[in-house]
Each structure stands twice: as structure tokens, then as C-alpha cells.
Amino acid sequence: MLMTGERIIIIEGIDPLVLYGVNNTRFEIITKHYPKLKIVGRGDIIKVIGDEDLIEDLDRKLHTMVQFYIKYGYLGETNIKDILQDNPDSINKAEEDITDVLVYGNHGKLIKARTVNQRQLVELYDKNDLIFAIGPAGSGKTYTAIALAVRALKNKEVKRIILTRPAVEAGERLGFLPGDMKEKLDPYLQPLYDALNDMIPARKLQEYMEDGTVQIAPLAYMRGRTLDNAFVILDEAQNTTLSQLKMFLTRMGNNAKFIVTGDITQIDLPNKKDSGLLKAIKLLDGINDIAIIYFDTRDIIRHKLVKYIVNAFEGIDKKDVDDDKKNHSNLNNK
């Protein structure tokens, strides 16, 4: 004889969104596994009506999901399904996954170095205070750098993260932008916000930005500052002049880590020769505690077509350089 009961299960130690999923997609997986139970979730409270044995089983498995999340820092749909089916694969897979994780991102996302040069960037970080990461779009250089910064903040290696970019338009004239200074500049800095939103819960990120733990600002705002106990990333450095790069690099204070990222094939300055990135690398190459790493198309982890696009445009860029050299040589010979 079935014993019908009712129970209130309080979920603690996990963001309900992680358990429920966007648009309740994960919660539906759970409810479909128990078709004979009426399950209603509201925030951290789940109300269950039905057979007491099934309620007990659900309670136990929800507890296992929470403990899994607390231990490993994430909980994916596959993990939920394995736990519902008493499948040990989730635990085994988790043990494998956590070895290279830089940050446990939002909604169970594991953020780790996934390519040869991304892993090399992680290794260089442990041995150098200033790193230049040069490479094409989509190679993960900035994303990996921001993951290292978030990890350093969580591990209390630094007290703040500062992300900066030059406010240079990408071949367009955007004209007058409405709003206050922050609203005018945010479009230039949006890629940095996107990366942080992957790695830090929205509410916590808001707190960090309000108290200055995380700062995102255009490069011009760096002038005159001394950046101690900070992880500082300059993105899109190909769009800085040599004097701007000098200004930025000399902001480095005690216990600071600097990473400069850039793509020399995407210079948006009116005169591409004004870019100071390659000049700075030549000047600083060989100095102790400064490392330079070059990413390439092997590191591109966006859509598969991006690699072909980058290769195609690099061919054009190389031809332009060769033509410039040929024209320069012809002028000298006249």
C-alpha cells in the first residue's frame, strides 16, 4: 500500500538557478524522472506531494546534487541525470575535470586552458610578472587572462582586478553617444564584461564593481595611477601608441601582475604604423620576469570557420607587407 505524504525540501549551498536551469530546463529533467510526484519549486524551497518512498528518494538525490556542487564547484545536466539514475560516472568525470580548471564559472561552466598556447600562458603566469599575449581573434588570449585574474582574486593573491582597453573605434565612426561617461565607454569595454559575466555571479560582480574590487576603464584613465596588489589586463593593445604603452606599463606597483593582449592584424588606428605593440615587444624582449607568447590559428576555439577566415585575411596582410617592402626598395633604387 502506497503511503502518500507531503514534504518541504529546503535547498541550501547552491544557487537555485544552477539546480533549476535557465527556463527551468534542469528542473524539468528532475520532475520527469518522478512522474508520480507533484514537485513545485520556488527559489530555495521545493514542495513535494506523493508516495513517501519516492519523496525520500528525491530528497536524497537533491542532497547529492547539492553536495556535488559544493565539492566540485559546478553541476551540469549530465551530472543531474547521472545522479538521478545512480550512475557513478559523474563523480569519476568530475575528478578528471577539476585538474586543469582555472575557474568554476556560472551555471556549471568549467573554465580551463584548452589549447597549447592557452596552457603555456597559464604556465608563464606562475613565473613572470608581465606577459605579452599576441594572437588572432578567437584564440582565447584575453579570456584565459581574465580567468587567471579571477582565480588570483579568489585565491587572495591580489586585492583587485583592473581591465582596460584603448577607446578606439573599429573602423567606424560612432558619432555622438548619449548618456554619462560610463554609458559612453561601455560599448568599447563590453567584451571584458562578457568574460567576467561567465566567471563571476552577477550579484557578486555588481558588488565587486561597486566597491572597486573589479574595475573596467579605458586606457586614458590609467594615467597617474600606481597599481599595487592588482591583476591588470590591457586588451586590444595593438591600438595603443608606444607612449601609451609606456604610460600603462609604468603603472605597475608592488605585488602586481600585468598581461597585455593584442592582435597585430587588427590595428584600428588611423595610421597602422603608429601601433606601439610590436615596438614595445622588441624593446622589452629578454628582460627577466617579462614573457612573450604568440597565439595562432591552432588556438581558435570559436566557430570552425573563424580559422579559415583568419588564415585568408592573414594572406592579404602578408601580401600588403611584401608590396610595401617592394615599393620602398624601388624608391630607394631610383
CSV table of C-alpha atoms in Angstrom, one decimal:
chain,number,residue,atom,x,y,z
A,1,MET,CA,0.0,0.0,0.0
A,2,LEU,CA,1.4,3.4,-1.0
A,3,MET,CA,1.9,6.0,1.7
A,4,THR,CA,1.1,9.5,0.4
A,5,GLY,CA,2.9,12.3,2.1
A,6,GLU,CA,3.9,15.9,1.7
A,7,ARG,CA,7.4,17.4,2.3
A,8,ILE,CA,9.1,20.8,2.1
A,9,ILE,CA,12.7,20.4,0.9
A,10,ILE,CA,14.9,23.4,1.5
A,11,ILE,CA,17.9,23.7,-0.9
A,12,GLU,CA,21.0,25.3,0.7
A,13,GLY,CA,24.5,25.8,-0.5
A,14,ILE,CA,23.6,26.2,-4.2
A,15,ASP,CA,22.2,29.0,-6.4
A,16,PRO,CA,18.7,27.8,-7.3
A,17,LEU,CA,19.3,28.8,-10.9
A,18,VAL,CA,22.1,26.2,-11.1
A,19,LEU,CA,19.7,23.5,-10.0
A,20,TYR,CA,16.6,24.7,-12.0
A,21,GLY,CA,18.5,25.8,-15.1
A,22,VAL,CA,17.5,28.6,-17.5
A,23,ASN,CA,13.8,28.4,-18.1
A,24,ASN,CA,13.6,25.5,-15.6
A,25,THR,CA,15.2,23.1,-18.2
A,26,ARG,CA,17.1,21.2,-15.4
A,27,PHE,CA,14.1,21.2,-13.1
A,28,GLU,CA,12.0,19.5,-15.8
A,29,ILE,CA,14.6,16.7,-16.0
A,30,ILE,CA,14.1,16.1,-12.3
A,31,THR,CA,10.3,16.2,-12.5
A,32,LYS,CA,10.1,13.9,-15.5
A,33,HIS,CA,12.2,11.4,-13.5
A,34,TYR,CA,9.5,11.3,-10.9
A,35,PRO,CA,6.2,11.4,-12.9
A,36,LYS,CA,4.2,10.1,-9.9
A,37,LEU,CA,5.2,13.0,-7.7
A,38,LYS,CA,3.9,16.6,-7.8
A,39,ILE,CA,7.0,18.8,-7.5
A,40,VAL,CA,6.8,22.6,-7.2
A,41,GLY,CA,10.0,24.7,-6.8
A,42,ARG,CA,10.1,28.3,-5.7
A,43,GLY,CA,13.6,29.6,-5.1
A,44,ASP,CA,15.3,27.5,-2.4
A,45,ILE,CA,12.1,25.8,-1.4
A,46,ILE,CA,10.8,22.7,-3.2
A,47,LYS,CA,7.4,21.3,-2.2
A,48,VAL,CA,6.7,17.6,-3.0
A,49,ILE,CA,3.5,15.6,-2.8
A,50,GLY,CA,3.2,11.8,-3.4
A,51,ASP,CA,4.5,8.5,-2.4
A,52,GLU,CA,6.8,8.8,0.7
A,53,ASP,CA,9.3,6.4,-0.6
A,54,LEU,CA,9.7,8.4,-3.8
A,55,ILE,CA,9.8,11.6,-1.9
A,56,GLU,CA,12.6,10.2,0.2
A,57,ASP,CA,14.5,9.1,-2.9
A,58,LEU,CA,14.1,12.6,-4.4
A,59,ASP,CA,15.3,14.2,-1.2
A,60,ARG,CA,18.4,12.0,-1.1
A,61,LYS,CA,19.3,12.8,-4.7
A,62,LEU,CA,18.7,16.5,-4.4
A,63,HIS,CA,21.0,16.4,-1.4
A,64,THR,CA,23.6,14.5,-3.5
A,65,MET,CA,23.3,17.2,-6.3
A,66,VAL,CA,24.0,20.0,-3.8
A,67,GLN,CA,26.9,18.1,-2.3
A,68,PHE,CA,28.3,17.5,-5.7
A,69,TYR,CA,28.1,21.2,-6.5
A,70,ILE,CA,29.7,22.2,-3.2
A,71,LYS,CA,32.6,19.8,-3.8
A,72,TYR,CA,33.3,20.4,-7.4
A,73,GLY,CA,32.0,24.0,-7.9
A,74,TYR,CA,29.7,23.1,-10.8
A,75,LEU,CA,26.7,20.9,-11.7
A,76,GLY,CA,25.8,20.2,-15.2
A,77,GLU,CA,22.7,18.5,-16.8
A,78,THR,CA,24.7,15.3,-17.4
A,79,ASN,CA,25.6,15.2,-13.7
A,80,ILE,CA,21.9,15.7,-12.7
A,81,LYS,CA,20.9,12.8,-15.0
A,82,ASP,CA,23.7,10.5,-13.7
A,83,ILE,CA,22.7,11.3,-10.1
A,84,LEU,CA,19.0,10.6,-10.8
A,85,GLN,CA,20.0,7.2,-12.3
A,86,ASP,CA,22.6,6.4,-9.5
A,87,ASN,CA,25.3,6.5,-12.2
A,88,PRO,CA,28.8,6.9,-10.7
A,89,ASP,CA,30.2,8.4,-14.0
A,90,SER,CA,29.6,11.9,-12.8
A,91,ILE,CA,31.9,11.6,-9.8
A,92,ASN,CA,34.6,9.9,-11.9
A,93,LYS,CA,34.3,12.5,-14.7
A,94,ALA,CA,34.4,15.4,-12.1
A,95,GLU,CA,37.7,14.1,-10.7
A,96,GLU,CA,39.2,14.2,-14.2
A,97,ASP,CA,37.7,17.7,-15.0
A,98,ILE,CA,38.9,19.6,-11.9
A,99,THR,CA,42.6,19.0,-12.5
A,100,ASP,CA,43.0,21.8,-15.1
A,101,VAL,CA,40.2,24.1,-14.0
A,102,LEU,CA,41.1,27.8,-13.7
A,103,VAL,CA,37.7,29.0,-12.5
A,104,TYR,CA,34.4,27.4,-11.9
A,105,GLY,CA,32.2,29.7,-13.9
A,106,ASN,CA,28.5,30.4,-13.8
A,107,HIS,CA,25.8,27.8,-14.4
A,108,GLY,CA,28.3,24.9,-14.0
A,109,LYS,CA,30.8,26.2,-16.7
A,110,LEU,CA,34.3,24.8,-16.3
A,111,ILE,CA,36.8,27.4,-17.5
A,112,LYS,CA,40.2,26.0,-18.3
A,113,ALA,CA,43.1,26.4,-20.7
A,114,ARG,CA,42.1,24.3,-23.7
A,115,THR,CA,44.9,24.8,-26.2
A,116,VAL,CA,48.7,24.5,-26.3
A,117,ASN,CA,49.3,28.3,-26.1
A,118,GLN,CA,46.5,28.9,-23.5
A,119,ARG,CA,48.2,26.3,-21.3
A,120,GLN,CA,51.5,28.0,-21.9
A,121,LEU,CA,50.0,31.3,-20.8
A,122,VAL,CA,49.0,29.7,-17.6
A,123,GLU,CA,52.5,28.3,-17.0
A,124,LEU,CA,54.1,31.6,-17.8
A,125,TYR,CA,51.9,33.4,-15.4
A,126,ASP,CA,53.5,31.5,-12.5
A,127,LYS,CA,57.0,32.7,-13.5
A,128,ASN,CA,56.5,36.2,-14.8
A,129,ASP,CA,55.0,39.5,-13.6
A,130,LEU,CA,54.5,40.9,-17.1
A,131,ILE,CA,53.2,38.9,-20.1
A,132,PHE,CA,52.5,39.9,-23.7
A,133,ALA,CA,50.0,37.6,-25.4
A,134,ILE,CA,49.8,38.2,-29.1
A,135,GLY,CA,47.5,36.4,-31.5
A,136,PRO,CA,44.4,36.3,-33.7
A,137,ALA,CA,40.8,36.8,-32.9
A,138,GLY,CA,39.1,33.9,-31.1
A,139,SER,CA,42.3,32.4,-29.7
A,140,GLY,CA,41.3,32.8,-26.1
A,141,LYS,CA,44.2,35.0,-25.1
A,142,THR,CA,42.1,37.6,-23.3
A,143,TYR,CA,39.5,35.1,-21.9
A,144,THR,CA,42.3,33.0,-20.4
A,145,ALA,CA,44.0,36.1,-19.0
A,146,ILE,CA,40.7,37.2,-17.3
A,147,ALA,CA,40.3,33.6,-15.9
A,148,LEU,CA,43.7,33.8,-14.4
A,149,ALA,CA,42.8,37.2,-12.9
A,150,VAL,CA,39.6,35.9,-11.4
A,151,ARG,CA,41.4,32.9,-10.0
A,152,ALA,CA,44.1,35.2,-8.4
A,153,LEU,CA,41.4,37.2,-6.8
A,154,LYS,CA,39.5,34.2,-5.4
A,155,ASN,CA,42.8,32.8,-4.1
A,156,LYS,CA,43.6,36.2,-2.5
A,157,GLU,CA,46.8,36.6,-4.5
A,158,VAL,CA,45.7,40.1,-5.4
A,159,LYS,CA,43.2,42.5,-4.0
A,160,ARG,CA,41.6,43.8,-7.2
A,161,ILE,CA,41.3,43.2,-10.9
A,162,ILE,CA,41.7,46.1,-13.4
A,163,LEU,CA,40.7,45.6,-17.0
A,164,THR,CA,41.4,48.3,-19.6
A,165,ARG,CA,41.2,48.9,-23.3
A,166,PRO,CA,42.0,51.9,-25.6
A,167,ALA,CA,38.8,53.5,-26.7
A,168,VAL,CA,39.4,53.2,-30.4
A,169,GLU,CA,36.6,52.6,-32.9
A,170,ALA,CA,36.9,49.5,-35.1
A,171,GLY,CA,36.9,51.2,-38.5
A,172,GLU,CA,33.6,53.0,-37.8
A,173,ARG,CA,32.6,56.5,-36.8
A,174,LEU,CA,30.1,56.0,-34.0
A,175,GLY,CA,29.4,59.7,-33.6
A,176,PHE,CA,27.7,61.2,-30.5
A,177,LEU,CA,26.8,58.6,-27.9
A,178,PRO,CA,24.2,59.6,-25.3
A,179,GLY,CA,24.5,59.1,-21.5
A,180,ASP,CA,27.1,59.6,-18.9
A,181,MET,CA,30.8,58.8,-19.2
A,182,LYS,CA,30.3,55.1,-18.2
A,183,GLU,CA,27.5,54.7,-20.8
A,184,LYS,CA,29.6,56.3,-23.5
A,185,LEU,CA,32.5,54.0,-22.8
A,186,ASP,CA,30.8,50.7,-22.0
A,187,PRO,CA,30.4,49.7,-25.7
A,188,TYR,CA,34.2,49.6,-26.0
A,189,LEU,CA,34.6,47.5,-22.9
A,190,GLN,CA,31.7,45.1,-23.5
A,191,PRO,CA,33.9,42.1,-24.4
A,192,LEU,CA,35.5,42.4,-20.9
A,193,TYR,CA,32.1,42.5,-19.2
A,194,ASP,CA,31.1,39.4,-21.2
A,195,ALA,CA,34.1,37.4,-19.9
A,196,LEU,CA,33.5,38.4,-16.3
A,197,ASN,CA,29.8,37.5,-16.6
A,198,ASP,CA,30.9,34.0,-17.5
A,199,MET,CA,33.1,33.7,-14.4
A,200,ILE,CA,31.5,35.6,-11.5
A,201,PRO,CA,27.8,35.5,-10.4
A,202,ALA,CA,26.0,38.7,-11.5
A,203,ARG,CA,25.2,39.9,-7.9
A,204,LYS,CA,28.8,39.3,-6.8
A,205,LEU,CA,30.2,41.0,-9.8
A,206,GLN,CA,28.0,44.0,-9.1
A,207,GLU,CA,29.3,44.2,-5.6
A,208,TYR,CA,32.9,43.9,-6.8
A,209,MET,CA,32.4,46.8,-9.3
A,210,GLU,CA,30.7,49.0,-6.7
A,211,ASP,CA,33.5,48.6,-4.1
A,212,GLY,CA,36.3,48.8,-6.7
A,213,THR,CA,37.5,45.2,-6.4
A,214,VAL,CA,36.8,44.9,-10.2
A,215,GLN,CA,37.5,47.9,-12.3
A,216,ILE,CA,36.9,48.3,-16.0
A,217,ALA,CA,38.1,51.5,-17.6
A,218,PRO,CA,39.5,53.0,-20.8
A,219,LEU,CA,43.3,53.2,-21.0
A,220,ALA,CA,43.4,57.0,-20.6
A,221,TYR,CA,42.1,56.6,-17.0
A,222,MET,CA,45.3,54.7,-16.1
A,223,ARG,CA,47.5,57.8,-16.2
A,224,GLY,CA,48.9,58.9,-12.9
A,225,ARG,CA,47.9,55.7,-11.0
A,226,THR,CA,50.1,53.3,-9.2
A,227,LEU,CA,48.6,49.8,-9.3
A,228,ASP,CA,49.6,47.8,-6.2
A,229,ASN,CA,48.3,44.3,-5.3
A,230,ALA,CA,46.4,44.2,-8.6
A,231,PHE,CA,46.0,41.9,-11.6
A,232,VAL,CA,45.9,44.3,-14.6
A,233,ILE,CA,45.0,43.4,-18.2
A,234,LEU,CA,45.4,45.6,-21.2
A,235,ASP,CA,43.3,44.3,-24.0
A,236,GLU,CA,43.5,45.4,-27.7
A,237,ALA,CA,47.0,46.7,-27.2
A,238,GLN,CA,47.6,46.8,-30.9
A,239,ASN,CA,45.5,50.0,-30.8
A,240,THR,CA,47.9,51.8,-28.4
A,241,THR,CA,50.8,54.0,-29.3
A,242,LEU,CA,54.3,53.4,-27.9
A,243,SER,CA,53.9,56.3,-25.5
A,244,GLN,CA,50.5,54.9,-24.3
A,245,LEU,CA,52.0,51.5,-23.7
A,246,LYS,CA,54.9,53.1,-21.8
A,247,MET,CA,52.4,55.0,-19.6
A,248,PHE,CA,50.4,51.8,-18.9
A,249,LEU,CA,53.4,49.6,-18.1
A,250,THR,CA,54.9,52.1,-15.7
A,251,ARG,CA,51.7,51.9,-13.6
A,252,MET,CA,52.9,48.6,-12.3
A,253,GLY,CA,53.2,48.6,-8.5
A,254,ASN,CA,54.2,46.1,-5.8
A,255,ASN,CA,52.7,42.6,-6.0
A,256,ALA,CA,51.1,43.4,-9.4
A,257,LYS,CA,50.6,41.1,-12.4
A,258,PHE,CA,50.2,42.6,-15.9
A,259,ILE,CA,49.0,40.9,-19.0
A,260,VAL,CA,48.9,42.7,-22.3
A,261,THR,CA,46.9,41.2,-25.2
A,262,GLY,CA,46.7,42.2,-28.8
A,263,ASP,CA,46.2,41.2,-32.4
A,264,ILE,CA,48.6,42.9,-34.8
A,265,THR,CA,46.4,42.0,-37.7
A,266,GLN,CA,43.5,44.1,-36.4
A,267,ILE,CA,45.0,47.6,-35.9
A,268,ASP,CA,42.3,50.2,-35.9
A,269,LEU,CA,44.5,53.3,-35.6
A,270,PRO,CA,44.2,55.8,-38.5
A,271,ASN,CA,47.9,55.1,-39.2
A,272,LYS,CA,48.7,51.4,-38.6
A,273,LYS,CA,52.4,52.3,-38.2
A,274,ASP,CA,51.5,54.2,-35.0
A,275,SER,CA,50.8,50.9,-33.2
A,276,GLY,CA,53.3,50.6,-30.4
A,277,LEU,CA,52.7,46.9,-29.5
A,278,LEU,CA,55.4,45.4,-31.7
A,279,LYS,CA,57.9,48.2,-30.9
A,280,ALA,CA,57.3,47.6,-27.2
A,281,ILE,CA,57.9,43.8,-27.5
A,282,LYS,CA,61.2,44.4,-29.3
A,283,LEU,CA,62.3,46.8,-26.6
A,284,LEU,CA,61.4,44.5,-23.7
A,285,ASP,CA,62.3,41.2,-25.1
A,286,GLY,CA,64.9,39.3,-23.0
A,287,ILE,CA,64.2,41.2,-19.7
A,288,ASN,CA,63.7,38.9,-16.7
A,289,ASP,CA,60.1,38.4,-15.5
A,290,ILE,CA,58.8,39.5,-18.8
A,291,ALA,CA,57.4,36.8,-21.2
A,292,ILE,CA,56.0,37.0,-24.7
A,293,ILE,CA,53.7,34.3,-26.1
A,294,TYR,CA,52.3,34.1,-29.7
A,295,PHE,CA,49.0,32.5,-30.2
A,296,ASP,CA,48.0,31.2,-33.6
A,297,THR,CA,45.1,29.7,-35.5
A,298,ARG,CA,45.5,26.4,-33.6
A,299,ASP,CA,44.2,28.2,-30.6
A,300,ILE,CA,41.0,29.5,-32.2
A,301,ILE,CA,38.0,27.9,-30.4
A,302,ARG,CA,35.2,29.9,-31.9
A,303,HIS,CA,33.2,28.6,-34.9
A,304,LYS,CA,35.3,26.4,-37.1
A,305,LEU,CA,35.1,28.9,-40.0
A,306,VAL,CA,37.0,31.6,-37.9
A,307,LYS,CA,40.2,29.7,-38.5
A,308,TYR,CA,39.7,29.8,-42.3
A,309,ILE,CA,38.7,33.5,-42.1
A,310,VAL,CA,41.8,34.4,-40.1
A,311,ASN,CA,44.1,32.5,-42.5
A,312,ALA,CA,42.5,34.1,-45.5
A,313,PHE,CA,43.0,37.7,-44.1
A,314,GLU,CA,46.5,36.9,-42.9
A,315,GLY,CA,47.3,36.1,-46.5
A,316,ILE,CA,46.1,39.5,-47.6
A,317,ASP,CA,48.1,41.2,-44.8
A,318,LYS,CA,51.3,39.4,-45.7
A,319,LYS,CA,50.9,40.5,-49.4
A,320,ASP,CA,50.4,44.1,-48.3
A,321,VAL,CA,53.6,44.0,-46.3
A,322,ASP,CA,55.5,42.4,-49.2
A,323,ASP,CA,54.2,45.1,-51.6
A,324,ASP,CA,55.2,47.8,-49.2
A,325,LYS,CA,58.7,46.4,-48.9
A,326,LYS,CA,58.9,46.1,-52.7
A,327,ASN,CA,57.7,49.7,-53.3
A,328,HIS,CA,60.1,51.0,-50.6
A,329,SER,CA,63.0,49.2,-52.3
A,330,ASN,CA,62.1,50.6,-55.7
A,331,LEU,CA,62.1,54.1,-54.4
A,332,ASN,CA,65.5,53.7,-52.8
A,333,ASN,CA,66.9,52.3,-56.1
A,334,LYS,CA,65.8,55.4,-58.1
